[in-house]
Short mmCIF file of C-alpha atoms in Angstrom, two decimals:
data_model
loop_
_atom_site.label_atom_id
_atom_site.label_comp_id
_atom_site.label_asym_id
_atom_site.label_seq_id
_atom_site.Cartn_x
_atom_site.Cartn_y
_atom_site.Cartn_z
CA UNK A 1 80.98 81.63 121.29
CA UNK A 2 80.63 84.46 123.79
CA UNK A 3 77.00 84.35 125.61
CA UNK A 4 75.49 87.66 126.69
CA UNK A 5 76.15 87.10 130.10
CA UNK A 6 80.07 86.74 129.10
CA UNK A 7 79.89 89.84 127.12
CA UNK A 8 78.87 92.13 129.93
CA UNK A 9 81.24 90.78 132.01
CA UNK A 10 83.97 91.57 129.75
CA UNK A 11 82.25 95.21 129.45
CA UNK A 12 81.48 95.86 133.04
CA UNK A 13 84.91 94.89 134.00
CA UNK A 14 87.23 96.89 131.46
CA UNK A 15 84.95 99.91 132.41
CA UNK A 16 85.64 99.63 135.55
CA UNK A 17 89.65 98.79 135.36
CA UNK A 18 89.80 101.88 132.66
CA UNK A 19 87.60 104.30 135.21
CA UNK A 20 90.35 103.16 137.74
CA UNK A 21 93.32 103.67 136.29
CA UNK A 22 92.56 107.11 134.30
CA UNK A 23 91.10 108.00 137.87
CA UNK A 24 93.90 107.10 139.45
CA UNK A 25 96.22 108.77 136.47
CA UNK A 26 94.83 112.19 137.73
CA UNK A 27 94.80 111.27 141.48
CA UNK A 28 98.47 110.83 142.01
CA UNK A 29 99.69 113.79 140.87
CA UNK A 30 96.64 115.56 142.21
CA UNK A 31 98.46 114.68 145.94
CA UNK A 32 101.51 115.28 144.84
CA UNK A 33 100.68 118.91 143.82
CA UNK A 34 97.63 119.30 146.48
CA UNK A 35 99.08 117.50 149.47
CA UNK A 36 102.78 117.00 149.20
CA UNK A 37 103.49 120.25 148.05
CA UNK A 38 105.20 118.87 144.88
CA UNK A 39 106.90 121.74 142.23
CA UNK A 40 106.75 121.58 138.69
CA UNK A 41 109.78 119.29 138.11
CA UNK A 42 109.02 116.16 140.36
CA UNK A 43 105.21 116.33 138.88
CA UNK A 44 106.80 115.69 135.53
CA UNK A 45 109.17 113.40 137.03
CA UNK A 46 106.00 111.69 139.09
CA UNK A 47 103.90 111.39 135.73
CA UNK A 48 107.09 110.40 133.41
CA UNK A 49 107.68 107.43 136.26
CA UNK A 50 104.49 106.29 135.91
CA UNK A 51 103.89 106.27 131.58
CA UNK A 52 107.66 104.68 132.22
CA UNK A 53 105.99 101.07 131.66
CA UNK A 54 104.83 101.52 128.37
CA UNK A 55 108.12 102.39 127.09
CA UNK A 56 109.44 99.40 128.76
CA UNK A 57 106.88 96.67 129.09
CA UNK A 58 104.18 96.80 126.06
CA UNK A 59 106.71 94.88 123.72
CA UNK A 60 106.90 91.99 125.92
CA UNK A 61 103.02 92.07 127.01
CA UNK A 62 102.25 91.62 123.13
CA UNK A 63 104.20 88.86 123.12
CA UNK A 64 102.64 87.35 126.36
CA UNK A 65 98.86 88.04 124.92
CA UNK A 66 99.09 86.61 121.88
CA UNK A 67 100.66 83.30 124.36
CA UNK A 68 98.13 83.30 126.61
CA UNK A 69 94.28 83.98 127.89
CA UNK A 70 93.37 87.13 127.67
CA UNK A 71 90.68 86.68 130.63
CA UNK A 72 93.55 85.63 133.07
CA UNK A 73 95.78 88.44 131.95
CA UNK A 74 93.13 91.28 132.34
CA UNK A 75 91.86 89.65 135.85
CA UNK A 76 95.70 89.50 137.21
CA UNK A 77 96.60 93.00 136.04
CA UNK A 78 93.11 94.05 138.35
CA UNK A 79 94.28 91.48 141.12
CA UNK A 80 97.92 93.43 141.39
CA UNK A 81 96.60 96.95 141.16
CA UNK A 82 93.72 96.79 143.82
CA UNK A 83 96.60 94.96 146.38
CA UNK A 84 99.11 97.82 145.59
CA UNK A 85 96.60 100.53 145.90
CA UNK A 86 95.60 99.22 148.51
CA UNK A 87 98.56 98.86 150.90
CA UNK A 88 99.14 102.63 149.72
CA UNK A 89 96.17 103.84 150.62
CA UNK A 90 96.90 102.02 154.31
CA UNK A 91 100.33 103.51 154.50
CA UNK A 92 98.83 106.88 153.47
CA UNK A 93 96.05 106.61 156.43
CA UNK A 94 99.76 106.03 158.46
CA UNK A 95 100.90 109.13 157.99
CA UNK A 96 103.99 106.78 156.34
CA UNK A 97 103.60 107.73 152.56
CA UNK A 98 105.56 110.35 150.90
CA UNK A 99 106.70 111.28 147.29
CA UNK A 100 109.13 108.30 147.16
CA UNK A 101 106.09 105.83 148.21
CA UNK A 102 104.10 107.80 145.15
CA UNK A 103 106.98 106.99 142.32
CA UNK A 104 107.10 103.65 143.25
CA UNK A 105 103.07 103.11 143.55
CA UNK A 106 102.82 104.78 139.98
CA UNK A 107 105.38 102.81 138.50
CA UNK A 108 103.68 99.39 139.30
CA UNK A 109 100.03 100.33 138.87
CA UNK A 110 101.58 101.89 135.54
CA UNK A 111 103.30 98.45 134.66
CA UNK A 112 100.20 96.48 135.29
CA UNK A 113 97.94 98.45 133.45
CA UNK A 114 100.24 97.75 130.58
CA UNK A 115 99.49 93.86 130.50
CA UNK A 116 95.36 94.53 130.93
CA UNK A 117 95.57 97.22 127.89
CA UNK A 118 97.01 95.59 125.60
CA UNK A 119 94.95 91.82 126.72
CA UNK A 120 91.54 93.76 126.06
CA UNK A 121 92.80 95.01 122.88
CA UNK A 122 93.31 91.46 121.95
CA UNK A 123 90.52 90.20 123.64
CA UNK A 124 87.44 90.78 121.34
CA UNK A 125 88.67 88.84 118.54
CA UNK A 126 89.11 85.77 120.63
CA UNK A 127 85.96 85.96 122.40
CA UNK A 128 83.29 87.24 119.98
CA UNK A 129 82.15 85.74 116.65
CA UNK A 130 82.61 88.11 113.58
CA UNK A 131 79.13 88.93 112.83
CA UNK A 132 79.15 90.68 116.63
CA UNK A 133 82.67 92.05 116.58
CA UNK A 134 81.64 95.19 114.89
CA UNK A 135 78.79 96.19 117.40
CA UNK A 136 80.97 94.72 120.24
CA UNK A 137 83.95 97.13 119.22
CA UNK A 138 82.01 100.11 119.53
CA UNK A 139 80.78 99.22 122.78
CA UNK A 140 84.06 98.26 124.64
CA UNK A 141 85.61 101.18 122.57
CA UNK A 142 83.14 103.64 123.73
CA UNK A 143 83.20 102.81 127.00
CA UNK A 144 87.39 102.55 127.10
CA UNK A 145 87.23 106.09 125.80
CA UNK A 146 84.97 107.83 127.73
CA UNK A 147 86.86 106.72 130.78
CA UNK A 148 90.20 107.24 129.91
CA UNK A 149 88.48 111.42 128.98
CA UNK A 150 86.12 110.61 132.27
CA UNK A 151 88.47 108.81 134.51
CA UNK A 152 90.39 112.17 134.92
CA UNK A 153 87.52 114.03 136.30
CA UNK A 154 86.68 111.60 138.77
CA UNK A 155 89.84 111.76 139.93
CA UNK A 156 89.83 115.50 140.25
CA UNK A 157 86.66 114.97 142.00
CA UNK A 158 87.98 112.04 144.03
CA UNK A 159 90.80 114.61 145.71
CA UNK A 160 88.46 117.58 145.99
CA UNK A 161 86.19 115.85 148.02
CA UNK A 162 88.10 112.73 149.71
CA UNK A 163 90.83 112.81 152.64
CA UNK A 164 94.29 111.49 150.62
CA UNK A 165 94.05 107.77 151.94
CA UNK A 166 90.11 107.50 150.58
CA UNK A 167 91.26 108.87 147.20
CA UNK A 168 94.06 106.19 147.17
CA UNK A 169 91.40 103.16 147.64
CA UNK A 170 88.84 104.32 145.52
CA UNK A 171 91.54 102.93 142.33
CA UNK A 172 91.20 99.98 144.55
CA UNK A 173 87.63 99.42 144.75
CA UNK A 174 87.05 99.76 141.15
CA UNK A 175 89.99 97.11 139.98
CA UNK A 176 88.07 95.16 142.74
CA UNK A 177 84.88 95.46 140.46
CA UNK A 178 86.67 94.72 137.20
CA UNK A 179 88.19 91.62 138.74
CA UNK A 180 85.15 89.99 140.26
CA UNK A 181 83.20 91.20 136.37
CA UNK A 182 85.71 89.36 134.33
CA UNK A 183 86.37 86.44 136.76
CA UNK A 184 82.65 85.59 135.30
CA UNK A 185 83.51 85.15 132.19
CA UNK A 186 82.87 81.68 130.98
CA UNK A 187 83.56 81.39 127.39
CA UNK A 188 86.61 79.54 126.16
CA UNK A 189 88.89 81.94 124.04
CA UNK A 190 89.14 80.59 120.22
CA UNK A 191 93.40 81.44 120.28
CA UNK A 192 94.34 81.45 116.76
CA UNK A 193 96.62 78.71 115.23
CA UNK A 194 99.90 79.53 115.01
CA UNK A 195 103.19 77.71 114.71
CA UNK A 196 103.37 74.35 116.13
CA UNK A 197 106.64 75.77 118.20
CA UNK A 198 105.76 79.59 119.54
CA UNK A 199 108.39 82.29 118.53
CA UNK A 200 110.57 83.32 121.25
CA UNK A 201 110.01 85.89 122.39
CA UNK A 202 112.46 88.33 120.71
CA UNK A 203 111.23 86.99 117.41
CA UNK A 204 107.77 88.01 118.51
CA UNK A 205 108.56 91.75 119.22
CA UNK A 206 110.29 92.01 116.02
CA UNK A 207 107.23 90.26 113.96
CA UNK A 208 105.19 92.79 115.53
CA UNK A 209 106.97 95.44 114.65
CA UNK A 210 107.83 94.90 111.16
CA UNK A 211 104.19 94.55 110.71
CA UNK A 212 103.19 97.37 111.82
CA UNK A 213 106.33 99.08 110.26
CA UNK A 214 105.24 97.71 106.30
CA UNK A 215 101.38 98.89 107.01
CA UNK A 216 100.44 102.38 105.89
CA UNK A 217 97.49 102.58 108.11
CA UNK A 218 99.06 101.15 111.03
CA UNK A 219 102.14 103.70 110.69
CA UNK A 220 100.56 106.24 110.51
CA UNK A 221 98.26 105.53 113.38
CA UNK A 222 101.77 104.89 115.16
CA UNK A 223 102.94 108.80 114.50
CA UNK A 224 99.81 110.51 115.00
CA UNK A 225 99.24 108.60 118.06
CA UNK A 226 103.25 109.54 118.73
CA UNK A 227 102.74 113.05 118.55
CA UNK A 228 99.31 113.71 120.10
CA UNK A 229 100.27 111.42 123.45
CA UNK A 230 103.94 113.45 123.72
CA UNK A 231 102.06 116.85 123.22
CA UNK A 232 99.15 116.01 125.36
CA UNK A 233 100.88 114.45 128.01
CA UNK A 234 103.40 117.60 128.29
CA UNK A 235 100.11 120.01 128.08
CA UNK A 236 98.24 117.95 130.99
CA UNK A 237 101.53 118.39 133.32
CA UNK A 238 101.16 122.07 132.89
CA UNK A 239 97.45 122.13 132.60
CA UNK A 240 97.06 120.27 136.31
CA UNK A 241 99.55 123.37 137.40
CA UNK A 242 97.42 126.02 135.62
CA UNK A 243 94.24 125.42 136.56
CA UNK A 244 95.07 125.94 140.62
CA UNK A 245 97.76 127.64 140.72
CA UNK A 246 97.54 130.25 137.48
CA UNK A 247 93.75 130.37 137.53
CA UNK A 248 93.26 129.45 141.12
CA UNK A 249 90.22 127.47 140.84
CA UNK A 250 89.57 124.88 143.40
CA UNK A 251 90.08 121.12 143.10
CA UNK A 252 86.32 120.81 142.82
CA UNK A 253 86.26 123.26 140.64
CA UNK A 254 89.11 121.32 138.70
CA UNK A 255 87.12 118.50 138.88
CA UNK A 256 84.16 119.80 137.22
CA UNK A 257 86.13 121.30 134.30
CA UNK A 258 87.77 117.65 133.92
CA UNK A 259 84.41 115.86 134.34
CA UNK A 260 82.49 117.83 131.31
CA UNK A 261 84.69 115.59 129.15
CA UNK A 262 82.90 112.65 130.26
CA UNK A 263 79.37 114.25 128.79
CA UNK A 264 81.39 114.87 125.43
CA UNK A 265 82.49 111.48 125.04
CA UNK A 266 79.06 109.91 125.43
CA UNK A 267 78.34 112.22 122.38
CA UNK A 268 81.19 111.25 120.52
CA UNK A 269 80.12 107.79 121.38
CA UNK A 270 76.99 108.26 119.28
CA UNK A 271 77.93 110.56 116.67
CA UNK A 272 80.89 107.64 116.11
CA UNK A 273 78.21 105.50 114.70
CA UNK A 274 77.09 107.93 112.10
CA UNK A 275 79.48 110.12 110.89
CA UNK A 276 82.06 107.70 109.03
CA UNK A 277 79.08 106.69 106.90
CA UNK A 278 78.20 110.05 106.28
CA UNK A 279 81.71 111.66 105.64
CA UNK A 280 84.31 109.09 105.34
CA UNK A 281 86.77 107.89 108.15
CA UNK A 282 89.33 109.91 106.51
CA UNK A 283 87.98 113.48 107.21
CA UNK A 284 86.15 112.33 109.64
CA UNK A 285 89.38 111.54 111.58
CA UNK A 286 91.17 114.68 110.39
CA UNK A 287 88.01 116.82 111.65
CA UNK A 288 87.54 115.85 114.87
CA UNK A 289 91.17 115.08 115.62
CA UNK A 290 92.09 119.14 114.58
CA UNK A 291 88.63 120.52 116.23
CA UNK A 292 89.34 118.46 119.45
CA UNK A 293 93.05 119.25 119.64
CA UNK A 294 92.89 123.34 118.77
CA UNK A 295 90.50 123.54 121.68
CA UNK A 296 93.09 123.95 124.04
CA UNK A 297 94.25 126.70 122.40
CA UNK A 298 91.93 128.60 123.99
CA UNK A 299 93.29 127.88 127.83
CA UNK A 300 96.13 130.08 127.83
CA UNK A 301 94.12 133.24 127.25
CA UNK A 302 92.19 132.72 130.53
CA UNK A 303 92.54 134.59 133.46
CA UNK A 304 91.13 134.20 136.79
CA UNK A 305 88.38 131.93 138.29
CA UNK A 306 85.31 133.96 136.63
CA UNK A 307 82.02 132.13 136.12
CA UNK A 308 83.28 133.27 131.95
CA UNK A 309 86.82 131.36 132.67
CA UNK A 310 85.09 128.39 133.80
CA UNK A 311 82.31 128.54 131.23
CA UNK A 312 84.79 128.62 128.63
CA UNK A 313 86.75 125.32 129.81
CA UNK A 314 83.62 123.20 130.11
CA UNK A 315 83.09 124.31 126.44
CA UNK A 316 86.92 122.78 126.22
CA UNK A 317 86.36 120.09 127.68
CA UNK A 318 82.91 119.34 126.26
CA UNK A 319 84.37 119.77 122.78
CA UNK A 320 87.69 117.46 123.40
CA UNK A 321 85.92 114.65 124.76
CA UNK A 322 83.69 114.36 121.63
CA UNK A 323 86.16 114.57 119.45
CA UNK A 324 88.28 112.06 121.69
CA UNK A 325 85.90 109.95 121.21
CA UNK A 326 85.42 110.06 117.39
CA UNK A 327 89.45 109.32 117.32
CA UNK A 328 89.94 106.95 119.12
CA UNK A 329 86.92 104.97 118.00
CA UNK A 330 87.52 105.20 114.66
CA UNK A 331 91.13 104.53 114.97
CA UNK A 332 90.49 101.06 117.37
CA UNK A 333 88.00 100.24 113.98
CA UNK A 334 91.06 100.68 111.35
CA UNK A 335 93.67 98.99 113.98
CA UNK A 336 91.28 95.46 114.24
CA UNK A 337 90.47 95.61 110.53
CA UNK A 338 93.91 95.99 109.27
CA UNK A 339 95.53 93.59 111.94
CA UNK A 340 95.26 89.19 111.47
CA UNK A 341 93.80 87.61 114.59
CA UNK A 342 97.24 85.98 114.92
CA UNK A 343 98.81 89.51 115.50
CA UNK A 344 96.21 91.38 117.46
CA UNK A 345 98.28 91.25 120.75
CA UNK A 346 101.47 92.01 119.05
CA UNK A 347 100.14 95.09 117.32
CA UNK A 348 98.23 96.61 119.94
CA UNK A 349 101.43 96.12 122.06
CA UNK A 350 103.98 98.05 118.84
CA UNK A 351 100.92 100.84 118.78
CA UNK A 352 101.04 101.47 122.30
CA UNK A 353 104.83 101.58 122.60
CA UNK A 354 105.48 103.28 119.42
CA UNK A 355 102.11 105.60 120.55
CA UNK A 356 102.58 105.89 124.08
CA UNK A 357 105.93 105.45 124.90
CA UNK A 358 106.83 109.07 124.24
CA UNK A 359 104.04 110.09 127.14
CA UNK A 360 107.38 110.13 130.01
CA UNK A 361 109.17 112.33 127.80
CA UNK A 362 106.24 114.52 127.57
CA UNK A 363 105.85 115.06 130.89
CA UNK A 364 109.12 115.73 131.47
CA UNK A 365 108.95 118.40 128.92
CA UNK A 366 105.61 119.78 130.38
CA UNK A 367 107.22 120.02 134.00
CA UNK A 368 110.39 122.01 132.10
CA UNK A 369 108.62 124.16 129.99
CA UNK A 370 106.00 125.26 133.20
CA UNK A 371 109.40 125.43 135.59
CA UNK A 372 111.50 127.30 132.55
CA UNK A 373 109.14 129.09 130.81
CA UNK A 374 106.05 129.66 133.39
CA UNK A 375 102.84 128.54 133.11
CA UNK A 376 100.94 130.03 130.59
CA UNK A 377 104.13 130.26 127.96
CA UNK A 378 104.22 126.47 128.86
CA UNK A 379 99.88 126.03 127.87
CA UNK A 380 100.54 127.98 124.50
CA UNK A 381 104.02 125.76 123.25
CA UNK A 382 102.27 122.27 124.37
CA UNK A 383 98.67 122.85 123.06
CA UNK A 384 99.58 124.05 119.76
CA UNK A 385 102.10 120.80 119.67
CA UNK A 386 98.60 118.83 119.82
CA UNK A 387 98.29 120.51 116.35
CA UNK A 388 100.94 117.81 114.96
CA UNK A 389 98.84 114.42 115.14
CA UNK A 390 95.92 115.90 112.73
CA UNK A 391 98.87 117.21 110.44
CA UNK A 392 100.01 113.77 110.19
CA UNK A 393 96.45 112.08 109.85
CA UNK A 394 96.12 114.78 106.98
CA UNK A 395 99.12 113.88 105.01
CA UNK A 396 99.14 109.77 104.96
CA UNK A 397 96.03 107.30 104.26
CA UNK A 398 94.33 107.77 106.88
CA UNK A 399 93.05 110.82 105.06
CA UNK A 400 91.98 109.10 102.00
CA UNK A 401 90.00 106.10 103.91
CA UNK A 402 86.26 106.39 102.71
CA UNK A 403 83.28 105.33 104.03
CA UNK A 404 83.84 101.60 104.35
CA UNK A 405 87.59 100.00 105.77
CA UNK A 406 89.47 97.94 103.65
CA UNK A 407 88.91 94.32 104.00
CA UNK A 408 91.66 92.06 105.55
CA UNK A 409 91.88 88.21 104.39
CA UNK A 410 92.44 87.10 108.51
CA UNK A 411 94.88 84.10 107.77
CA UNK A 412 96.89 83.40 110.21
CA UNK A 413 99.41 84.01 108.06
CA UNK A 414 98.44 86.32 106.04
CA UNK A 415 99.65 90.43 106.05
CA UNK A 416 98.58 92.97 103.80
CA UNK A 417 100.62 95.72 102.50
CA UNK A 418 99.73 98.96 101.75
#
């Protein structure tokens, strides 16, 4: 089983990879907007290209998971998005690297980060024995979520501070440091039994699927995860507009409003510990999912760069990346428990499509309502959209989950129905 040693390697390097590519989420269309002068519409277009992957690729990288080592996956993934960032950065220090350079380095780092999300999904299961998987969850989960609330400010940070090409790399220099981290990892990966002849792999999409389709919990993580990633990612096209260009802060002041999030999630990260036991995961996830979403409600009422406008969206910040945390925590906890180790890859891959894939569209929208609407009219229709995903967590089982998950019998073969 999985020595220490093996364990923070597995921890240091999805950090690391998930502080690089929420980082690098924010720093492309950061240049776009900052440096090449990009309007409304080819930001959206910029941010749908690169959530494009999810859509089409995390069907296929389930498939390819549950086949193979999740180690070689994740370490790959890192490999290809340090090279690509890389060259960019190079062709950016060239004076050679322009918005159609930017689509296509987005797409790829967005198609690689695909394959590593959904292989360190799977990857605790195969490499940690069952008496550690709980404590070993929150840790990988807790550090996964305050970077992908975290990774954002850096990059905000990275471009207020960093000439373009040095803000390209930095993506690089942290897959660098998840690659050499999980390249240490020793520990043979206990793949679960299966089929003596693998299912192709159409028949593995659709497996997945179905699962995740008959499962209460795991549908309705699907649609709250639907709608919160299509509102949010709509409301962060127009929210990386507002904040300069509305509310003309500068990018280090955008950084700074983007980094209090980090702060909130190492909060979250502890209170996520306590407060199922105390409450129940049910309004626990309700809670925290309507508290952290109705805090952008707030944004849209702002005016100006005041030390009270900024005050008021580290408090927005600060509260959203606790509450972040508590989600997405809790929800990683009800995902492994209701999922068969044979099926991990598969369903991570159907949540993150059927979650995530709506994120192009989303951005698309955001860039049309902020080039249709304006700015602010754009904030108000997007944030209270957010409202949606704590609706949904309201009205299906999530809500009625207690203080303890439901046990799974992990058979390979085995499913449970709700």
């Amino acid at each position: 089983m999985v020595r220490d040693a093996d364990f923070r390697g597995l921890w240091l390097g999805q950090t690391a990879s998930q502080l690089g590519e929420h980082a690098t989420s924010v720093v492309l269309p950061l240049l776009a907007v900052l440096t090449l002068q990009a309007d409304a519409g080819r930001l959206g277009a910029l941010r749908a290209v690169g959530q494009a992957p999810i859509l089409l690729l995390a069907l296929l990288a389930g498939v390819w998971v549950d086949r193979w080592r999740t180690r070689t996956t994740m370490a790959l993934a890192d490999a290809g998005r340090a090279l690509t960032l890389a060259v960019a950065a190079v062709a950016c220090l060239c004076g050679r690297f322009g918005l159609p350079g930017l689509f296509v380095l987005a797409f790829t780092v967005g198609a690689l980060s695909v394959f590593f999300d959904v292989a360190y999904q799977a990857s605790l299961v195969r490499l940690v024995r069952r008496d550690r998987l709980l404590s070993a969850n929150s840790a990988l989960e807790g550090s996964r979520s305050a970077a992908q609330i975290g990774g954002p400010a850096l990059g905000g940070a990275l471009v207020a501070l960093l000439p373009a090409p040095a803000a390209t790399a930095s993506g690089a220099v942290l897959f660098t440091l998840s690659f050499l981290a999980i390249r240490r990892i020793r520990v043979t990966e206990a793949l679960s039994e299966g089929p003596a002849r693998p299912p192709r792999v159409r028949q593995g999409v659709v497996e997945g699927l179905r699962f995740v389709a008959r499962d209460g919990l795991l549908r309705a993580v699907c649609l709250a995860s639907a709608a919160f990633q299509l509102s949010f990612a709509a409301l962060m096209t127009v929210y990386l507009l507002f904040l300069p260009r509305e509310l003309h802060l500068s990018g280090t002041v955008v950084g700074l409003t983007l980094a209090v999030a980090g702060p909130g999630a190492l909060l979250g990260s502890v209170l996520a510990a306590r407060l199922p036991v105390r409450f129940g995961y049910g309004p626990m996830l309700v809670g925290a999912a309507a508290v952290g979403d109705a805090a952008f409600l707030c944004v849209p009422a702002l005016h100006g760069s005041s030390a009270r406008t900024v005050a008021v969206l580290l408090v927005v910040g600060l509260v959203f990346g606790c509450a972040g945390q508590l989600v997405n925590v809790a929800l990683m906890a009800v995902r492994q428990t209701a999922t068969p180790d044979r099926m991990q890859g598969r369903v991570a891959a159907t949540i993150t499509f059927v979650g995530m894939g709506l994120t192009p569209l989303g951005s698309l929208i955001g860039g049309l309502l902020a080039g249709e609407w304006g700015l602010r009219t754009g904030l108000v229709t997007t944030a209270a959209g957010m409202m949606l995903s704590p609706a949904i967590m309201a009205l299906s089982p999530l809500a009625r989950l207690g203080r303890e998950l439901p046990s799974l019998h992990r058979e390979s073969g085995s499913a449970r129905r709700s």
